[in-house]
Coordinates of C-alpha atoms in Angstrom, one line a residue:
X185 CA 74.8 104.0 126.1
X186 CA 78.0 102.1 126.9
X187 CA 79.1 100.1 124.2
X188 CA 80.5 96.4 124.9
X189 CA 82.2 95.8 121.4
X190 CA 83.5 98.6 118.6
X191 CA 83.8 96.8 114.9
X192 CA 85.1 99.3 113.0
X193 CA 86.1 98.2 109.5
X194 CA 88.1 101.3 107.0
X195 CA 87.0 100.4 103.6
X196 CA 90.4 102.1 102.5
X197 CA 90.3 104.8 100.3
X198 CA 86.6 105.2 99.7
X199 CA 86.2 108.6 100.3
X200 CA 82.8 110.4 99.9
X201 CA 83.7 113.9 98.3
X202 CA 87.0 116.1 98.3
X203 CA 87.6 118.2 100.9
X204 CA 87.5 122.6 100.7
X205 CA 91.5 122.2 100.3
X206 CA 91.5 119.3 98.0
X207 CA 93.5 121.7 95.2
X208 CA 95.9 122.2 97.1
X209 CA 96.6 118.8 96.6
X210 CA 95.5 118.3 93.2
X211 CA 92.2 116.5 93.6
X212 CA 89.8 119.5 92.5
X213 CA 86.6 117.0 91.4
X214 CA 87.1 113.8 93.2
X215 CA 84.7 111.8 94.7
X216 CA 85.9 108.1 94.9
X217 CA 82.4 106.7 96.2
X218 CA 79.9 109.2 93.6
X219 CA 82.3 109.2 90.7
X220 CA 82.6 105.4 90.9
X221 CA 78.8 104.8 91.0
X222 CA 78.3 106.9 88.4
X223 CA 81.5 105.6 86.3
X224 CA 79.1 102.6 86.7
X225 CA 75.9 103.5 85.6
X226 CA 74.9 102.4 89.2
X227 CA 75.3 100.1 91.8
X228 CA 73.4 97.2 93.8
X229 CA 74.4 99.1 97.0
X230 CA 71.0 98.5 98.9
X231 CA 72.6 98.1 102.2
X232 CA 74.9 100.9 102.3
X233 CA 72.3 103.1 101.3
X234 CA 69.9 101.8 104.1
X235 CA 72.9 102.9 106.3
X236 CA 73.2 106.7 104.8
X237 CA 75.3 106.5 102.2
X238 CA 73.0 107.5 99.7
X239 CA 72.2 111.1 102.0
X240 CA 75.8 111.3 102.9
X241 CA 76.9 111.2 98.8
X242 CA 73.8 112.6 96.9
X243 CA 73.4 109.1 95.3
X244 CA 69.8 108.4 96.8
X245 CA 68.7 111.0 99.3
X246 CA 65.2 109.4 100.1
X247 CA 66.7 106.0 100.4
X248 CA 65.3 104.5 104.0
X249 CA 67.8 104.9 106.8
X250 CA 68.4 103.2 109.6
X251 CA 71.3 103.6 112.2
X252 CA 73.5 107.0 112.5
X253 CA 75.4 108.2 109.4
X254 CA 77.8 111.1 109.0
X255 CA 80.3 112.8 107.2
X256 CA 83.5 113.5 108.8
X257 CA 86.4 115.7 107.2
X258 CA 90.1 114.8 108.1
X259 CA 91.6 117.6 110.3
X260 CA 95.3 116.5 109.6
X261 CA 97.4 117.7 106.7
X262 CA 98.0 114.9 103.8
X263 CA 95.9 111.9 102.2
X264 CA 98.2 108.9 103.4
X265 CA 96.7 105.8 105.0
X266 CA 99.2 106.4 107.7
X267 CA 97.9 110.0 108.8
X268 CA 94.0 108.8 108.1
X269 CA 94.5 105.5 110.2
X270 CA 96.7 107.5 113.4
X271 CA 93.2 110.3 113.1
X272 CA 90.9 107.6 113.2
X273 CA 92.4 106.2 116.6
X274 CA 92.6 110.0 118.1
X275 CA 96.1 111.6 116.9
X276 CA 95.9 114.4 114.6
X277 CA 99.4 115.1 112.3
X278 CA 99.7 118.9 111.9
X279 CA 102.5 118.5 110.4
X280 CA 102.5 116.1 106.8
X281 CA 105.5 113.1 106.1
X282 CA 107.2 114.8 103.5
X283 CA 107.0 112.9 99.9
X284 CA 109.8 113.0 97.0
X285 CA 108.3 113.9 93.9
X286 CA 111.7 114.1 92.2
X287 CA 113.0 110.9 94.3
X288 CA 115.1 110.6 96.9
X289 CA 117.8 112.4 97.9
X290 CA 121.4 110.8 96.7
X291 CA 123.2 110.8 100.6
X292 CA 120.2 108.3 101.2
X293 CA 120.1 106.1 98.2
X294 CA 123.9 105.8 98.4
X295 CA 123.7 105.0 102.4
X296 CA 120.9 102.6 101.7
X297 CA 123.1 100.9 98.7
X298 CA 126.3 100.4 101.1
X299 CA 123.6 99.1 104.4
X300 CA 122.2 96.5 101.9
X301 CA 125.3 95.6 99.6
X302 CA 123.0 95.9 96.5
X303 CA 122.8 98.4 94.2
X304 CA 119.7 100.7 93.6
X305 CA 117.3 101.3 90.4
X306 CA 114.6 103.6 89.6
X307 CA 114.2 106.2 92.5
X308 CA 111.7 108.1 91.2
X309 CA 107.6 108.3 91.6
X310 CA 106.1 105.7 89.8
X311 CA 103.1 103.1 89.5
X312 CA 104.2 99.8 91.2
X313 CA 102.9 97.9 88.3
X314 CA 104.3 100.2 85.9
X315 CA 107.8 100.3 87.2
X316 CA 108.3 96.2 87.3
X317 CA 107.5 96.6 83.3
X318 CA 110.2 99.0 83.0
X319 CA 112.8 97.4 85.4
X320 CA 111.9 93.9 86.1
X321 CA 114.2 92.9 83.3
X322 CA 116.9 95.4 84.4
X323 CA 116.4 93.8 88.2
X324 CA 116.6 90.3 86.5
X325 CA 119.9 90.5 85.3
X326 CA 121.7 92.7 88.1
X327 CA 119.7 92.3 91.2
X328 CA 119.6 95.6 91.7
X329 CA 116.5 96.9 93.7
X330 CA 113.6 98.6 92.0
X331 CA 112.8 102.1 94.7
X332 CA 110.6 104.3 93.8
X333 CA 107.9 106.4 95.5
X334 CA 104.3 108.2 95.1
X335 CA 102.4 111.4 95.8
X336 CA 102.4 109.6 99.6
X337 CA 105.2 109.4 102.0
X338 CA 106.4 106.0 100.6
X339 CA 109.5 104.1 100.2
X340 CA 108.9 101.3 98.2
X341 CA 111.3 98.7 97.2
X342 CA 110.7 95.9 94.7
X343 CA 112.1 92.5 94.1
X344 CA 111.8 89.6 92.6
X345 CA 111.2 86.9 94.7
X346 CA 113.5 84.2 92.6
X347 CA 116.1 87.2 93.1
X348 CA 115.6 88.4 96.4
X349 CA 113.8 86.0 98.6
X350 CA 110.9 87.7 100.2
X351 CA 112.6 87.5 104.3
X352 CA 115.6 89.4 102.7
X353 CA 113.4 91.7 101.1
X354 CA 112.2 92.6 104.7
X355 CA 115.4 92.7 106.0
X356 CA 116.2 95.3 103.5
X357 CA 112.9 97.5 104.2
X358 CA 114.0 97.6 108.1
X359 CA 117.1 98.9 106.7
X360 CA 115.6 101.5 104.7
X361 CA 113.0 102.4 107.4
X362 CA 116.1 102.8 110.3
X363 CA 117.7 104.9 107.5
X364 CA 114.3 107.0 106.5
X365 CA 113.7 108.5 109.9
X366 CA 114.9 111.9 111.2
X367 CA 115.7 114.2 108.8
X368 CA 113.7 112.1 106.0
X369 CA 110.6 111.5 107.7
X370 CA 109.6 109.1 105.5
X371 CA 106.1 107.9 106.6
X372 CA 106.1 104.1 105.3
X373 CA 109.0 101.7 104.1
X374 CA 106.8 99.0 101.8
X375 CA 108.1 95.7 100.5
X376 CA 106.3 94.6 96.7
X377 CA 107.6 91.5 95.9
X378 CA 107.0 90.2 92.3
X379 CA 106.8 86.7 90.3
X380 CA 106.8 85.9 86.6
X381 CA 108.7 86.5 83.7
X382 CA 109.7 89.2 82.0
X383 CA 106.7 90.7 80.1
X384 CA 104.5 89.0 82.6
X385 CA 105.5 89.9 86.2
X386 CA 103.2 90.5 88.8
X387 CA 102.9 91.2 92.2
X388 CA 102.4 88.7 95.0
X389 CA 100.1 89.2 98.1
X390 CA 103.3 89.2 100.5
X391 CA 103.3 92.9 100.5
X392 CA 104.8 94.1 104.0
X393 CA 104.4 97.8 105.5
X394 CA 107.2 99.4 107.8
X395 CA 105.4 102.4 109.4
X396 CA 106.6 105.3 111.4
X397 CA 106.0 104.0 115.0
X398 CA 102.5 105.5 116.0
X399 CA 102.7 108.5 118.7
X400 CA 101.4 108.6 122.2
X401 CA 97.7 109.3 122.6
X402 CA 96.4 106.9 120.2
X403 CA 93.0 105.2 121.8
X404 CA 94.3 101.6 121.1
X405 CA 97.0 102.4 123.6
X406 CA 94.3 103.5 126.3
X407 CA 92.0 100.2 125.7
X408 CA 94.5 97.6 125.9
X409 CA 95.9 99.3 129.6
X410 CA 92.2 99.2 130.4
X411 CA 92.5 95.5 130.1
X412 CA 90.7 95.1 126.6
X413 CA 91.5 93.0 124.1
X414 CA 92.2 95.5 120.5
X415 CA 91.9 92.4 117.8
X416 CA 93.6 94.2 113.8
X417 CA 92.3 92.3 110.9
X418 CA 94.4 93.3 107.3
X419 CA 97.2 96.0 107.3
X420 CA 96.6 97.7 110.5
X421 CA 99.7 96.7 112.7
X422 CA 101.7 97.3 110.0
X423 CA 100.3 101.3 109.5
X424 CA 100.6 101.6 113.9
X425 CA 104.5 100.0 113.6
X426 CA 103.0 97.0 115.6
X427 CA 101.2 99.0 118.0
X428 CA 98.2 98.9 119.9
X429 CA 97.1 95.3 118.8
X430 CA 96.3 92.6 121.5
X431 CA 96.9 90.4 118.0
X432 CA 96.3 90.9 114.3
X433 CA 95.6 88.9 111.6
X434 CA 96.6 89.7 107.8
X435 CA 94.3 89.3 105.1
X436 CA 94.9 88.3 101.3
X437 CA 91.8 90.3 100.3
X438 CA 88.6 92.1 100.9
X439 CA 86.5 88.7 100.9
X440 CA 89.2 87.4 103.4
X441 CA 88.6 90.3 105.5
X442 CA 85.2 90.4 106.1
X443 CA 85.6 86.5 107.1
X444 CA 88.4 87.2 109.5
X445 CA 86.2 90.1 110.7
X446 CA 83.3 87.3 111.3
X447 CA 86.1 85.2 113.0
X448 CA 86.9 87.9 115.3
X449 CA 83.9 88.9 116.5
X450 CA 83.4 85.3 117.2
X451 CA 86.7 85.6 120.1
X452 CA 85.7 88.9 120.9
X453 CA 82.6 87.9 122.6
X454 CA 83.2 89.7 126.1
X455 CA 84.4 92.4 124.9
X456 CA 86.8 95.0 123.1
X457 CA 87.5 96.6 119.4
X458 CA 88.2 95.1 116.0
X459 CA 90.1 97.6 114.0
X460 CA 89.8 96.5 110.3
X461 CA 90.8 97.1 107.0
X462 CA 89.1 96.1 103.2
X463 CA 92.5 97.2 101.3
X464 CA 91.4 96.3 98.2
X465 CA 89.4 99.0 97.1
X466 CA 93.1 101.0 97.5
X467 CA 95.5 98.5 96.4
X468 CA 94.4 96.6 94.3
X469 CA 91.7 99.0 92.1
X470 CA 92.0 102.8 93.2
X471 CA 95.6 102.9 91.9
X472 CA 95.2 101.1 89.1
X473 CA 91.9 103.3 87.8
X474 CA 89.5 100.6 87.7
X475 CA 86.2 101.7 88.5
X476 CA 84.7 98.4 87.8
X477 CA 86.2 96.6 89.5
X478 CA 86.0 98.6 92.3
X479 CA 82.5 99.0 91.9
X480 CA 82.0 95.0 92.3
X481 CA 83.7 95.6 95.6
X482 CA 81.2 97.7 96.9
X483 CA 78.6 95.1 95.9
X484 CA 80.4 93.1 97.8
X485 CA 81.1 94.7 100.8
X486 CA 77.0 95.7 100.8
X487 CA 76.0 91.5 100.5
X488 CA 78.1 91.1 103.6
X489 CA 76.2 93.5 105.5
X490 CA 73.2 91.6 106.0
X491 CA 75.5 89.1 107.5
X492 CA 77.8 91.4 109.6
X493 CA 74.3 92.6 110.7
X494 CA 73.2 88.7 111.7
X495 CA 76.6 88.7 113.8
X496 CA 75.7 91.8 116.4
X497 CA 74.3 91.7 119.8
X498 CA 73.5 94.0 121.7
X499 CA 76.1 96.2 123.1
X500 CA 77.4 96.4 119.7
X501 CA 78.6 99.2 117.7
X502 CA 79.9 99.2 114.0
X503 CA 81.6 102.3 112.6
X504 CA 82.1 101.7 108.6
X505 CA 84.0 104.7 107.3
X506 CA 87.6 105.7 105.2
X507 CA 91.1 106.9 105.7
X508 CA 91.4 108.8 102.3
X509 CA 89.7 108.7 99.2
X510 CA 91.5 106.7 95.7
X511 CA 89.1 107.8 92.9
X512 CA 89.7 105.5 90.5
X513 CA 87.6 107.7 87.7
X514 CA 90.4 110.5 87.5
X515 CA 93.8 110.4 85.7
X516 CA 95.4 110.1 89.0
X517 CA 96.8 106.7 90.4
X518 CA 97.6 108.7 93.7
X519 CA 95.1 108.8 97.1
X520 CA 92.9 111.5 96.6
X521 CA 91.9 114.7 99.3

């Protein structure tokens, strides 16, 4: 069958069970989609589970299926959103971005400090919500930048926006992402600006991702010289370094996204792919360990599928799957194997 329109939407970081080397990478156990039903007592996930979710995960094997359902292990080293996003569009990374679990080296702080004229804080792994606790205060009076990292490939720099208005605060992650290549290989530069007042900062929705350009041989490449339109909805440019993308619009959360992926459907009616992204279930509840939160997400995400449903024609395929796992029932804030 030849399909007229692919809608593939990445709920990010909902994987369905670790993989046969996930202690290698310190995720023996996880299981972001069964431990977070569980965590739960259960979940009004009717739709899914009329999908396969309930055969894929154990969860309901009998549940009524309709449609194909699968479950697909990642054949690339590391559980970053860059390398699960590059083997969703057809490039396998044999070889993993390095990360920095004892921060970054000093010849690249000190070059990133004299490129940006500022003075550098923190450089270590941390929790993004943790570390403006710690150093908001310190960044406050000297305007020095909070960097830190993860378990990922990730150089993260935070700023207050009443500090470091949010334009400068990309000018400084192009810096760092110019300086992070080659020998550093670091796999994203991310900007996490931050509001409020000391004791009560948070972090504002104009997160930006600077990603290692994406290589040749990714499918989005092949469609758009074939004359089809490739329409991103959420992060997506961002993870492909711009890309790929006919056009892409950002998202300021999951329930945003699943309009925006109504909207494109809408334009896409002669054709082409929607390459989405539901971030939330990663951002904004995998790493910070709530389960039920990210368990109303999934509720969510399965009352929309009726509707997504409504929205098809035929010549339609939808392809609903992850680039990692984030189970938020572990001690972990990391991504998960």
């Amino acid at each position: 069958m030849e399909f007229r329109r692919v809608i593939l939407i990445i709920l990010d970081g909902v994987g369905v069970g670790e993989m046969p080397d996930a202690g290698k990478y310190g995720d023996c156990g996880s299981a972001t989609f069964q431990n977070t039903y569980r965590a739960n007592g259960g979940l009004k996930i009717k739709n899914m589970l009329s999908l396969g979710m309930g055969r894929i995960t154990g969860i309901e094997r009998d549940y009524p299926v309709e449609g194909a359902f699968g479950k697909s292990a990642i054949a690339s080293e590391g559980k970053d959103s860059t390398t699960g996003h590059w083997e969703i569009a057809g490039v396998i990374t044999r070889e993993p971005f390095p990360t920095f679990p004892d921060g970054f080296p000093d010849e690249l702080i000190r070059e990133f400090e004299r490129l940006t004229c500022r003075k550098v804080i923190g450089n270590k792994p941390a929790s993004g919500t943790e570390i403006i606790k710690e150093l908001g205060e310190k960044h406050l009076k000297t305007g020095a930048l909070i960097v830190y990292t993860s378990a990922d490939s990730v150089f993260q720099i935070a700023a207050h926006e009443d500090v470091v208005p949010v334009e400068k605060l990309y000018e400084y992650c192009r810096i760092a992402r110019e300086i992070c290549r080659d020998d550093y290989r670091v796999g994203r530069v991310i900007a996490r600006p931050f509001k409020g007042k000391v004791g009560e900062f948070y972090r504002t929705e104009r997160r930006r991702d600077f990603s290692v350009p994406a290589p040749d041989g990714i499918v989005l490449d092949s469609l758009i010289k074939a004359g089809r339109m490739v329409l991103g909805v959420g992060k997506v440019d961002y993870i492909f370094g711009g890309r790929g993308f006919t056009e892409c619009v950002h998202t300021k959360d999951n329930n945003d996204g699943m309009r925006q992926i109504l909207n494109s459907m809408k334009r896409l009616a002669e054709g082409g792919m929607i390459f989405s992204n539901l971030v939330d279930f990663d951002m904004r509840w995998g790493h910070r360990n709530n389960y039920e939160a990210f368990g109303r997400g999934l509720e969510d995400f399965d009352r929309f599928i009726p509707t997504l449903k409504d929205n098809t024609v035929d010549g339609d395929i939808v392809i609903i799957t992850a680039d990692h796992g984030n189970d938020p029932t572990t001690i972990s804030t990391d991504h998960t194997r």
